[in-house]
PDB file of N, CA, C and O in Angstrom, chain B, residues numbered from 101:
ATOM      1  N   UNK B 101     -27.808 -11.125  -3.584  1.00  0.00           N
ATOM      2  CA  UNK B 101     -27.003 -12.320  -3.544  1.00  0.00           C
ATOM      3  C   UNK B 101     -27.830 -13.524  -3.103  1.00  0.00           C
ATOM      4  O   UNK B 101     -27.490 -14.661  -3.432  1.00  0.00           O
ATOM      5  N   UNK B 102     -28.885 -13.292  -2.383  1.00  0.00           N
ATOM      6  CA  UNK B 102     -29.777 -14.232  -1.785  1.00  0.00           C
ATOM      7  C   UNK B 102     -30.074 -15.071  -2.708  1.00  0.00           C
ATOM      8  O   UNK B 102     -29.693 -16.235  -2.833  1.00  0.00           O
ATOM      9  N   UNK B 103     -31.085 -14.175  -3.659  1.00  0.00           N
ATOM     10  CA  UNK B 103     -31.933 -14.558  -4.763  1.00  0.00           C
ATOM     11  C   UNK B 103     -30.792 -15.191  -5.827  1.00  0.00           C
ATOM     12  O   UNK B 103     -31.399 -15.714  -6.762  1.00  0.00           O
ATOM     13  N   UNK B 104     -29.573 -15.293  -5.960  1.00  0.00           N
ATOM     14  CA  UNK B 104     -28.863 -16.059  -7.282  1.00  0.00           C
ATOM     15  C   UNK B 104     -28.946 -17.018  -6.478  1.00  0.00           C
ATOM     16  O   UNK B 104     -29.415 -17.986  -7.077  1.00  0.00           O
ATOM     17  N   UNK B 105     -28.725 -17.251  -5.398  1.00  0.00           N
ATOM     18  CA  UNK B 105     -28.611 -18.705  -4.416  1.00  0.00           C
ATOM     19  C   UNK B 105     -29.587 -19.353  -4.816  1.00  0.00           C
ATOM     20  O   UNK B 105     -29.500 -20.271  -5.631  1.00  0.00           O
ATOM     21  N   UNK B 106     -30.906 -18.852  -4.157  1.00  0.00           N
ATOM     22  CA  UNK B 106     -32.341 -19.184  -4.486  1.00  0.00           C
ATOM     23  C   UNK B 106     -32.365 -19.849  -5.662  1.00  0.00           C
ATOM     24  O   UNK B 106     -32.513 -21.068  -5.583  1.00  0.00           O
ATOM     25  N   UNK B 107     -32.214 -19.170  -7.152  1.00  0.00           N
ATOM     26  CA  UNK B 107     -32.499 -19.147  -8.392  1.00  0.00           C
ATOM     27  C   UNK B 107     -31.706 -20.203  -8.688  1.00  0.00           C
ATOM     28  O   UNK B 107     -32.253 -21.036  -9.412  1.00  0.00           O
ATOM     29  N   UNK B 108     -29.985 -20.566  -8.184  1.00  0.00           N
ATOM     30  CA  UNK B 108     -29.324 -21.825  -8.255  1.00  0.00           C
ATOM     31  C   UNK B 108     -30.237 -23.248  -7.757  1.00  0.00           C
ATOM     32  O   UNK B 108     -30.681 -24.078  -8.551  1.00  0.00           O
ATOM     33  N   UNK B 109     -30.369 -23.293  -6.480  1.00  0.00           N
ATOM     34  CA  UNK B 109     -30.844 -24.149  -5.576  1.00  0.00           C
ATOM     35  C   UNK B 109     -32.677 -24.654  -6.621  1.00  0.00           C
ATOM     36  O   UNK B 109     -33.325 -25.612  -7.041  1.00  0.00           O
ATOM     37  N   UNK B 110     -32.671 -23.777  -6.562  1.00  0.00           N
ATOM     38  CA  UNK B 110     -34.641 -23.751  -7.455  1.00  0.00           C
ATOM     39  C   UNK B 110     -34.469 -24.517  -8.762  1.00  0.00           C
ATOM     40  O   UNK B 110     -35.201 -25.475  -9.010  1.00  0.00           O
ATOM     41  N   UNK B 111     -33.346 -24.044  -9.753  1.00  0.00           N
ATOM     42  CA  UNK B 111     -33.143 -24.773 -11.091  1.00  0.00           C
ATOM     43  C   UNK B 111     -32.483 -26.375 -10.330  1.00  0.00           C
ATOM     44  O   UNK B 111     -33.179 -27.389 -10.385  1.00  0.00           O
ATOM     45  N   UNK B 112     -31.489 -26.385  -9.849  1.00  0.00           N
ATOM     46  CA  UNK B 112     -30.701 -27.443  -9.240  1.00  0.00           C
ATOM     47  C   UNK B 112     -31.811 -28.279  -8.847  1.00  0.00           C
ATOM     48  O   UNK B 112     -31.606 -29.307  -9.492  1.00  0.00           O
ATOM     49  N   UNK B 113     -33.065 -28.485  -8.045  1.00  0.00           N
ATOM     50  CA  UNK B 113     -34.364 -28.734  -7.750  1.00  0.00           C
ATOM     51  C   UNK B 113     -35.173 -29.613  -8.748  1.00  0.00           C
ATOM     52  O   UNK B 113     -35.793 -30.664  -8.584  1.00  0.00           O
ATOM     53  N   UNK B 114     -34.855 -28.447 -10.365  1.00  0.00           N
ATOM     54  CA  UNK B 114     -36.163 -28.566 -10.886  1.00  0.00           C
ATOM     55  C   UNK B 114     -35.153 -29.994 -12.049  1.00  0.00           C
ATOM     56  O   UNK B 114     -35.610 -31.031 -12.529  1.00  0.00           O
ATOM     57  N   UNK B 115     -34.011 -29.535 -12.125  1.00  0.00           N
ATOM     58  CA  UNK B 115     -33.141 -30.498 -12.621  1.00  0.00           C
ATOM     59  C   UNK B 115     -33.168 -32.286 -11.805  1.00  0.00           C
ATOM     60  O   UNK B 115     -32.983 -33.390 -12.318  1.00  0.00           O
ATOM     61  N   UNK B 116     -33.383 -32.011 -10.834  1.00  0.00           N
ATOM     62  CA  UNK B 116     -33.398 -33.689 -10.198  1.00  0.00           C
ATOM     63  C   UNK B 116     -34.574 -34.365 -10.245  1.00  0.00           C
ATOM     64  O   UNK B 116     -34.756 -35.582 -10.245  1.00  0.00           O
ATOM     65  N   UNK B 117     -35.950 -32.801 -10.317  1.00  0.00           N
ATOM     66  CA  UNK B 117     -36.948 -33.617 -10.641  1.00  0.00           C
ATOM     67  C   UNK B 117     -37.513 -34.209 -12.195  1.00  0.00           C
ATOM     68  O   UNK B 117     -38.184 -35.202 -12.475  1.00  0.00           O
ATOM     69  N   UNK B 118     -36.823 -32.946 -13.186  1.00  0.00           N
ATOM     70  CA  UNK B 118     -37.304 -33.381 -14.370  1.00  0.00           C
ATOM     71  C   UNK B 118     -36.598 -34.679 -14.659  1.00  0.00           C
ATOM     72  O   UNK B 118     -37.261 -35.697 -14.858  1.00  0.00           O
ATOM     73  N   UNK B 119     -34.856 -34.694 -14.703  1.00  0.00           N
ATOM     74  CA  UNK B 119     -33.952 -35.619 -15.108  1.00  0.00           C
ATOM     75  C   UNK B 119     -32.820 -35.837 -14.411  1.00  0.00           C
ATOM     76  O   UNK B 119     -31.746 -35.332 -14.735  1.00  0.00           O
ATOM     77  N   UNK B 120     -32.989 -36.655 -13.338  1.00  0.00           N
ATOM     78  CA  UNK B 120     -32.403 -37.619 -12.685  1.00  0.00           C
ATOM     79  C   UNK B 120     -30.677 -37.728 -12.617  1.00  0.00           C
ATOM     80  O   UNK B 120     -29.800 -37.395 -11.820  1.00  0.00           O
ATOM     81  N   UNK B 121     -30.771 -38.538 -14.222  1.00  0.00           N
ATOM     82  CA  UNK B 121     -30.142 -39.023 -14.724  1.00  0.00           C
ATOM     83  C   UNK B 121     -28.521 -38.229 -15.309  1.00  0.00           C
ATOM     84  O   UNK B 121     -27.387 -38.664 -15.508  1.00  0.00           O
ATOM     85  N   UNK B 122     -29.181 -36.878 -15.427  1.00  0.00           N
ATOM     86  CA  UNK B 122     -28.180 -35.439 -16.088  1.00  0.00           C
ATOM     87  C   UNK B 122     -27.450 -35.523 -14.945  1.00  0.00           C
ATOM     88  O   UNK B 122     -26.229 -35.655 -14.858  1.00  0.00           O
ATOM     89  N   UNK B 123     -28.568 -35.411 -13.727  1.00  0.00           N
ATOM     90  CA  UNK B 123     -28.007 -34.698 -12.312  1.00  0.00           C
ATOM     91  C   UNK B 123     -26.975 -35.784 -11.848  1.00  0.00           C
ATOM     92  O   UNK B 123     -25.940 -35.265 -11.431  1.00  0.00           O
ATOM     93  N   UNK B 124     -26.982 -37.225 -11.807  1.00  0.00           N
ATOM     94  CA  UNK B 124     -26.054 -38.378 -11.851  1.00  0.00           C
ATOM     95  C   UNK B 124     -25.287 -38.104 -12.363  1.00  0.00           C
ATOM     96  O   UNK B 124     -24.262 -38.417 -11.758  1.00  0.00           O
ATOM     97  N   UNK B 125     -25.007 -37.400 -13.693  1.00  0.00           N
ATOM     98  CA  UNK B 125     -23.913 -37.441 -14.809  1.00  0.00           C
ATOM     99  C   UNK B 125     -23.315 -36.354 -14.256  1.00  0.00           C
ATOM    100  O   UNK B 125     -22.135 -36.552 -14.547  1.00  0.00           O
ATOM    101  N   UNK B 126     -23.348 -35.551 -13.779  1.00  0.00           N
ATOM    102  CA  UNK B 126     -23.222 -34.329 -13.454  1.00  0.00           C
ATOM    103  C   UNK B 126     -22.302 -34.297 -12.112  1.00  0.00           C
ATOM    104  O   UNK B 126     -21.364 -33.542 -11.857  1.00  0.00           O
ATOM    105  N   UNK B 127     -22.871 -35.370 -11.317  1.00  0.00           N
ATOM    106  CA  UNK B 127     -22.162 -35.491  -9.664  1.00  0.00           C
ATOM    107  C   UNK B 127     -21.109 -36.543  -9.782  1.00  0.00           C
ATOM    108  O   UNK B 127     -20.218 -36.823  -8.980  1.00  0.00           O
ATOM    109  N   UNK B 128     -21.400 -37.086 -10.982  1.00  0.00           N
ATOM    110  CA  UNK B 128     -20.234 -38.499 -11.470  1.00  0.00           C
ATOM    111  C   UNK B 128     -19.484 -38.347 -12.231  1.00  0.00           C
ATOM    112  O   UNK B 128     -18.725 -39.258 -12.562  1.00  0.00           O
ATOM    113  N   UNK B 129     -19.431 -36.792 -12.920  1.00  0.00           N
ATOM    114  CA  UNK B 129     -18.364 -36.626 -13.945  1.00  0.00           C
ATOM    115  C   UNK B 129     -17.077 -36.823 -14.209  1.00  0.00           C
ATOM    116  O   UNK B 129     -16.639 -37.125 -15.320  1.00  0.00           O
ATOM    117  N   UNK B 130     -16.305 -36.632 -13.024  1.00  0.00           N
ATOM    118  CA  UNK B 130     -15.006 -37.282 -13.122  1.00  0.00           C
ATOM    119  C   UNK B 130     -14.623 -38.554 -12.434  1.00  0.00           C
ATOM    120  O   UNK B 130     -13.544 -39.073 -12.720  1.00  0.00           O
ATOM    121  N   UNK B 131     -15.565 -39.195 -11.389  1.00  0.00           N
ATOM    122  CA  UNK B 131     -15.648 -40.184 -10.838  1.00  0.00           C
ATOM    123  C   UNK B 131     -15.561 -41.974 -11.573  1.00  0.00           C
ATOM    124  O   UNK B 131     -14.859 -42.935 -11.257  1.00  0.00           O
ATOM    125  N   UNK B 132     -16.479 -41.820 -12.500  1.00  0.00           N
ATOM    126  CA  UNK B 132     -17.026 -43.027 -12.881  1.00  0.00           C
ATOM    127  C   UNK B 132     -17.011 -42.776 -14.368  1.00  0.00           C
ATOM    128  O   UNK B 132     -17.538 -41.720 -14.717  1.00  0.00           O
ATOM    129  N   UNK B 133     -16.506 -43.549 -15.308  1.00  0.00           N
ATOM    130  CA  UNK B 133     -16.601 -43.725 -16.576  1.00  0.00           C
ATOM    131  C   UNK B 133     -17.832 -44.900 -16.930  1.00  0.00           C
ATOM    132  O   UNK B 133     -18.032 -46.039 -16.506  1.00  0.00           O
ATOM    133  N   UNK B 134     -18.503 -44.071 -17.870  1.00  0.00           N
ATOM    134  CA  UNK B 134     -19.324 -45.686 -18.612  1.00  0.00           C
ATOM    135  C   UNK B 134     -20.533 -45.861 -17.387  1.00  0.00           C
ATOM    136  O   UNK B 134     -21.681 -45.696 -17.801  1.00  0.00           O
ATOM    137  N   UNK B 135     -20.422 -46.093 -16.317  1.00  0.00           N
ATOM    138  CA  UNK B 135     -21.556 -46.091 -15.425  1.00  0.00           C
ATOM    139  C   UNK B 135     -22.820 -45.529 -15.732  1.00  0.00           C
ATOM    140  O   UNK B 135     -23.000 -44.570 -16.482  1.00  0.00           O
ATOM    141  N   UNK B 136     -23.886 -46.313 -14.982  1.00  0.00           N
ATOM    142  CA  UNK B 136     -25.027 -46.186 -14.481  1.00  0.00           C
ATOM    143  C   UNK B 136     -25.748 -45.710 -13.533  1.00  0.00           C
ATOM    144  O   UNK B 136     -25.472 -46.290 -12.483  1.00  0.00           O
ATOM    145  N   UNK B 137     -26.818 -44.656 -13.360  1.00  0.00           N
ATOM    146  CA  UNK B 137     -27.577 -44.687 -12.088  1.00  0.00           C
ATOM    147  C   UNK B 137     -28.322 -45.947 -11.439  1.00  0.00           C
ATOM    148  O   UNK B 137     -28.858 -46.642 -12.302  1.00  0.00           O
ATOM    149  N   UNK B 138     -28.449 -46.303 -10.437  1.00  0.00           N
ATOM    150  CA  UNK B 138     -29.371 -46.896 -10.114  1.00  0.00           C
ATOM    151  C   UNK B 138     -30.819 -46.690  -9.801  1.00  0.00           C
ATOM    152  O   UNK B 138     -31.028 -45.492  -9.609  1.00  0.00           O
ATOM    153  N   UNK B 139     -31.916 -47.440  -9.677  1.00  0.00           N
ATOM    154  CA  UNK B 139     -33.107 -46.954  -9.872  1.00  0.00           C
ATOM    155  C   UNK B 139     -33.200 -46.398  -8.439  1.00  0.00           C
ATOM    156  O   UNK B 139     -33.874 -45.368  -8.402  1.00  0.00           O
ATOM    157  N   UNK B 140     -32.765 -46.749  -7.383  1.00  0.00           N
ATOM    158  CA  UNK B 140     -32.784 -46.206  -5.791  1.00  0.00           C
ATOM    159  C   UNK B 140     -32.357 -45.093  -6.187  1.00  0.00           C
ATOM    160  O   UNK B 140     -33.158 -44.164  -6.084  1.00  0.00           O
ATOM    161  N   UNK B 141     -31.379 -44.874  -6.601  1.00  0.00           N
ATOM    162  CA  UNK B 141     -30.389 -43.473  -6.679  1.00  0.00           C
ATOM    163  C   UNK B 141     -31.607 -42.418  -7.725  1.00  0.00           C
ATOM    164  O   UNK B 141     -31.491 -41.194  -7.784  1.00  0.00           O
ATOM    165  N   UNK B 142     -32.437 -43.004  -8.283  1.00  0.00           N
ATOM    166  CA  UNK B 142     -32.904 -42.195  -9.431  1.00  0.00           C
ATOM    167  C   UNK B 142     -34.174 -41.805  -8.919  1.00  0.00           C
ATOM    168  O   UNK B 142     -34.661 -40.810  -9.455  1.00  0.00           O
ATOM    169  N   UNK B 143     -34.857 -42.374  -7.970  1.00  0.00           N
ATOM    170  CA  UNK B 143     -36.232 -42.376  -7.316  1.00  0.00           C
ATOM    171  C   UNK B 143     -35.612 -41.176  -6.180  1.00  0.00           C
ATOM    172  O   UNK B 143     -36.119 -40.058  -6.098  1.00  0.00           O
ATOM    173  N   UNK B 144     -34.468 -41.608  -5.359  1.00  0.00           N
ATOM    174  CA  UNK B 144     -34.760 -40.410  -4.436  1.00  0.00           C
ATOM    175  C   UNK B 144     -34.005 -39.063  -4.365  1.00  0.00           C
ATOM    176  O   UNK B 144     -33.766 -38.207  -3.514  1.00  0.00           O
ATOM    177  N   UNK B 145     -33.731 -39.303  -5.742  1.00  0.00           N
ATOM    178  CA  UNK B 145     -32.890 -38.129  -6.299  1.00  0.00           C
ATOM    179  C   UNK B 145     -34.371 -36.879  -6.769  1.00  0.00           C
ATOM    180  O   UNK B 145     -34.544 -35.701  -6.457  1.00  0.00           O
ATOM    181  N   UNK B 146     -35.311 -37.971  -7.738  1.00  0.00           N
ATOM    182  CA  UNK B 146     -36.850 -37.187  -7.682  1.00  0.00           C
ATOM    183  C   UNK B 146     -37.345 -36.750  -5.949  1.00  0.00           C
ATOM    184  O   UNK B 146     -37.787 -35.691  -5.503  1.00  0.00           O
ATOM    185  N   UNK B 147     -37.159 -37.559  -5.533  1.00  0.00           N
ATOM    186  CA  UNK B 147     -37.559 -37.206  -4.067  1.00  0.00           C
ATOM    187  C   UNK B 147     -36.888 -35.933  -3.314  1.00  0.00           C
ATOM    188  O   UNK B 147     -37.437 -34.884  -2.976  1.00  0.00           O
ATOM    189  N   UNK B 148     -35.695 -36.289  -3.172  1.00  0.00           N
ATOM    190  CA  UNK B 148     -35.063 -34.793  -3.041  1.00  0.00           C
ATOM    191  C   UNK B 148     -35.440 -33.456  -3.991  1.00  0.00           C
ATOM    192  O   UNK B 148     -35.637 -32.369  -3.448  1.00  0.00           O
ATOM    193  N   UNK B 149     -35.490 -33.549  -4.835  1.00  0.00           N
ATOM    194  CA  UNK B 149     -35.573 -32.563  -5.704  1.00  0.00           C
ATOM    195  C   UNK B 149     -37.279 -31.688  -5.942  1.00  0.00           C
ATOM    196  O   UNK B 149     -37.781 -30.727  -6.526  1.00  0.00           O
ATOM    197  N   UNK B 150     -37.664 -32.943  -4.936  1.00  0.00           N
ATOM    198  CA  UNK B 150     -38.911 -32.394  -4.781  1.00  0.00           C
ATOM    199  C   UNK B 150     -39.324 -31.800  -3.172  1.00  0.00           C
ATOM    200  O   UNK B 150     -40.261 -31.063  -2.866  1.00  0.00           O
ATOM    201  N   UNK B 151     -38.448 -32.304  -2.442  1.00  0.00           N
ATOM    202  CA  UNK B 151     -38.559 -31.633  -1.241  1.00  0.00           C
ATOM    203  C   UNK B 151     -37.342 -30.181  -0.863  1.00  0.00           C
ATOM    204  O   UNK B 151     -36.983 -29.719   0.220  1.00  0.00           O
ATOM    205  N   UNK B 152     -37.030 -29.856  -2.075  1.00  0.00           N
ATOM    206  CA  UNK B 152     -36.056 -28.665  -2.081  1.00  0.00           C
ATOM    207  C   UNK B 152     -36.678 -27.746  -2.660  1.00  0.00           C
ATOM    208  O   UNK B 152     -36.557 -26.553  -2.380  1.00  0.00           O
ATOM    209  N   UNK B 153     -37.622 -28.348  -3.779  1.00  0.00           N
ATOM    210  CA  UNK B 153     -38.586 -27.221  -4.221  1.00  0.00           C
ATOM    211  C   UNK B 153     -39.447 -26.699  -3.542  1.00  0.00           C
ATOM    212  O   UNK B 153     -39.502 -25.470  -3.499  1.00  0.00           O
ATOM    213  N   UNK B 154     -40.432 -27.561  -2.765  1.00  0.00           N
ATOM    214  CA  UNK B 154     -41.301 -27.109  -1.610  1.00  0.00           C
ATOM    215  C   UNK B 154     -41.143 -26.069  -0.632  1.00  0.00           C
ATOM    216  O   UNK B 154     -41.724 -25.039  -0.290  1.00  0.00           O
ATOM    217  N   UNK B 155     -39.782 -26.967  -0.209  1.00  0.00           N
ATOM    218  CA  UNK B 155     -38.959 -26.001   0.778  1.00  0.00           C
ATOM    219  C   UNK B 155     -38.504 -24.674   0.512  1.00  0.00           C
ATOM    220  O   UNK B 155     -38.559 -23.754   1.327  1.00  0.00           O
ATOM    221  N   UNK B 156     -37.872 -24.567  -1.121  1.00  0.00           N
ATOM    222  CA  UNK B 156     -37.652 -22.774  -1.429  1.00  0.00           C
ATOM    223  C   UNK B 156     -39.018 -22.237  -1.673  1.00  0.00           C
ATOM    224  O   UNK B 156     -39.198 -21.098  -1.241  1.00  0.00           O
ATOM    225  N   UNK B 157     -40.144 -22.883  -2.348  1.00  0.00           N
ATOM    226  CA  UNK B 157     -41.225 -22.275  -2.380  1.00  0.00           C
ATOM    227  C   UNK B 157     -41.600 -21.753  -0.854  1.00  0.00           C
ATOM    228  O   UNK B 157     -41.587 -20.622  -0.368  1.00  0.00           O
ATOM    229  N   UNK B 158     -41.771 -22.402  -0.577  1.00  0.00           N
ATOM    230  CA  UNK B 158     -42.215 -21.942   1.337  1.00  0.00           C
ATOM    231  C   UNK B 158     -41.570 -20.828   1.865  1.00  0.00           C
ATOM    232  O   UNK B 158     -42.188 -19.991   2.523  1.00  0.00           O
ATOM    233  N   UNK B 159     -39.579 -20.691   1.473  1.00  0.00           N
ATOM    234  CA  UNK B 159     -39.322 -19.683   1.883  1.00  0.00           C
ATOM    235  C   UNK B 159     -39.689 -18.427   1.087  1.00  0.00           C
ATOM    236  O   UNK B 159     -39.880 -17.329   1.611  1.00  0.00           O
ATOM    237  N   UNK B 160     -39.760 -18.654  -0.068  1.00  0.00           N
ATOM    238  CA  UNK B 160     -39.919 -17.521  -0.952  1.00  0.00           C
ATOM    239  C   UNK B 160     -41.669 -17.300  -0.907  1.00  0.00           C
ATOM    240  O   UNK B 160     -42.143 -16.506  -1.720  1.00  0.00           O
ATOM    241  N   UNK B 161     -42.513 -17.953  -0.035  1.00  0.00           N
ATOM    242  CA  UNK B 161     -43.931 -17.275   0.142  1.00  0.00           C
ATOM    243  C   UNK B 161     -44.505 -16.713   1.492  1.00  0.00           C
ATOM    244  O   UNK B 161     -45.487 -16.028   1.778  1.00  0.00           O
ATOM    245  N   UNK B 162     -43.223 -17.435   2.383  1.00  0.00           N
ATOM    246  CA  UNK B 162     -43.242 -16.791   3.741  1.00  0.00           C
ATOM    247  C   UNK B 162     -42.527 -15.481   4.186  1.00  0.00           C
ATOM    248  O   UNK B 162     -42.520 -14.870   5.254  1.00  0.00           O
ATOM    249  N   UNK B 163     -41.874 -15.252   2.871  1.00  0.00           N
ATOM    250  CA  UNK B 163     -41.012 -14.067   3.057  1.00  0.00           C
ATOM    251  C   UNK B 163     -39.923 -14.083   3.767  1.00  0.00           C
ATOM    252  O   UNK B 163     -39.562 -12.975   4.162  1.00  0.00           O
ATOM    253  N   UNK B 164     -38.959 -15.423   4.206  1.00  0.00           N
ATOM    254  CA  UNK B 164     -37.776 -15.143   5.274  1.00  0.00           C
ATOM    255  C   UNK B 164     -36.663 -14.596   4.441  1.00  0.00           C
ATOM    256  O   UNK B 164     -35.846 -13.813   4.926  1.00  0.00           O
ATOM    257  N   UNK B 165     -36.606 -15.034   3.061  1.00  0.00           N
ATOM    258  CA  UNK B 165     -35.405 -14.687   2.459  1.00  0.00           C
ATOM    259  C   UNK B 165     -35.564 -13.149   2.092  1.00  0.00           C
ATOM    260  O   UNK B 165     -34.644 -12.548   1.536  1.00  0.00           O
TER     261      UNK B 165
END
């Protein structure tokens, strides 16, 4: 059960870093019609998505999970 978490969280990760923009559409789906990301919102959305990857990498090479 760990590892589907992992494997969620890891794609979820690799999704904010490749495209931003999906992951916006995605958290705004029923919220906002027609809207836009902003470039703040789109920069540290890469940013997050890059410090979630690090972070499961680390657990998954330190062995806690």
């Amino acid at each position: 059960m760990v590892y589907i978490i992992f494997i969620i969280m890891f794609l979820g990760g690799i999704l904010m870093v490749v495209n931003p923009k999906l992951a916006w559409e995605l958290e705004h789906f029923f919220s906002v019609k027609g809207g836009e990301p902003t470039d703040f919102y789109l920069v540290t959305t890469r940013i997050s998505g890059g410090i979630i990857i690090i972070f499961l990498l680390y657990l998954l090479c330190s062995e806690i999970i």
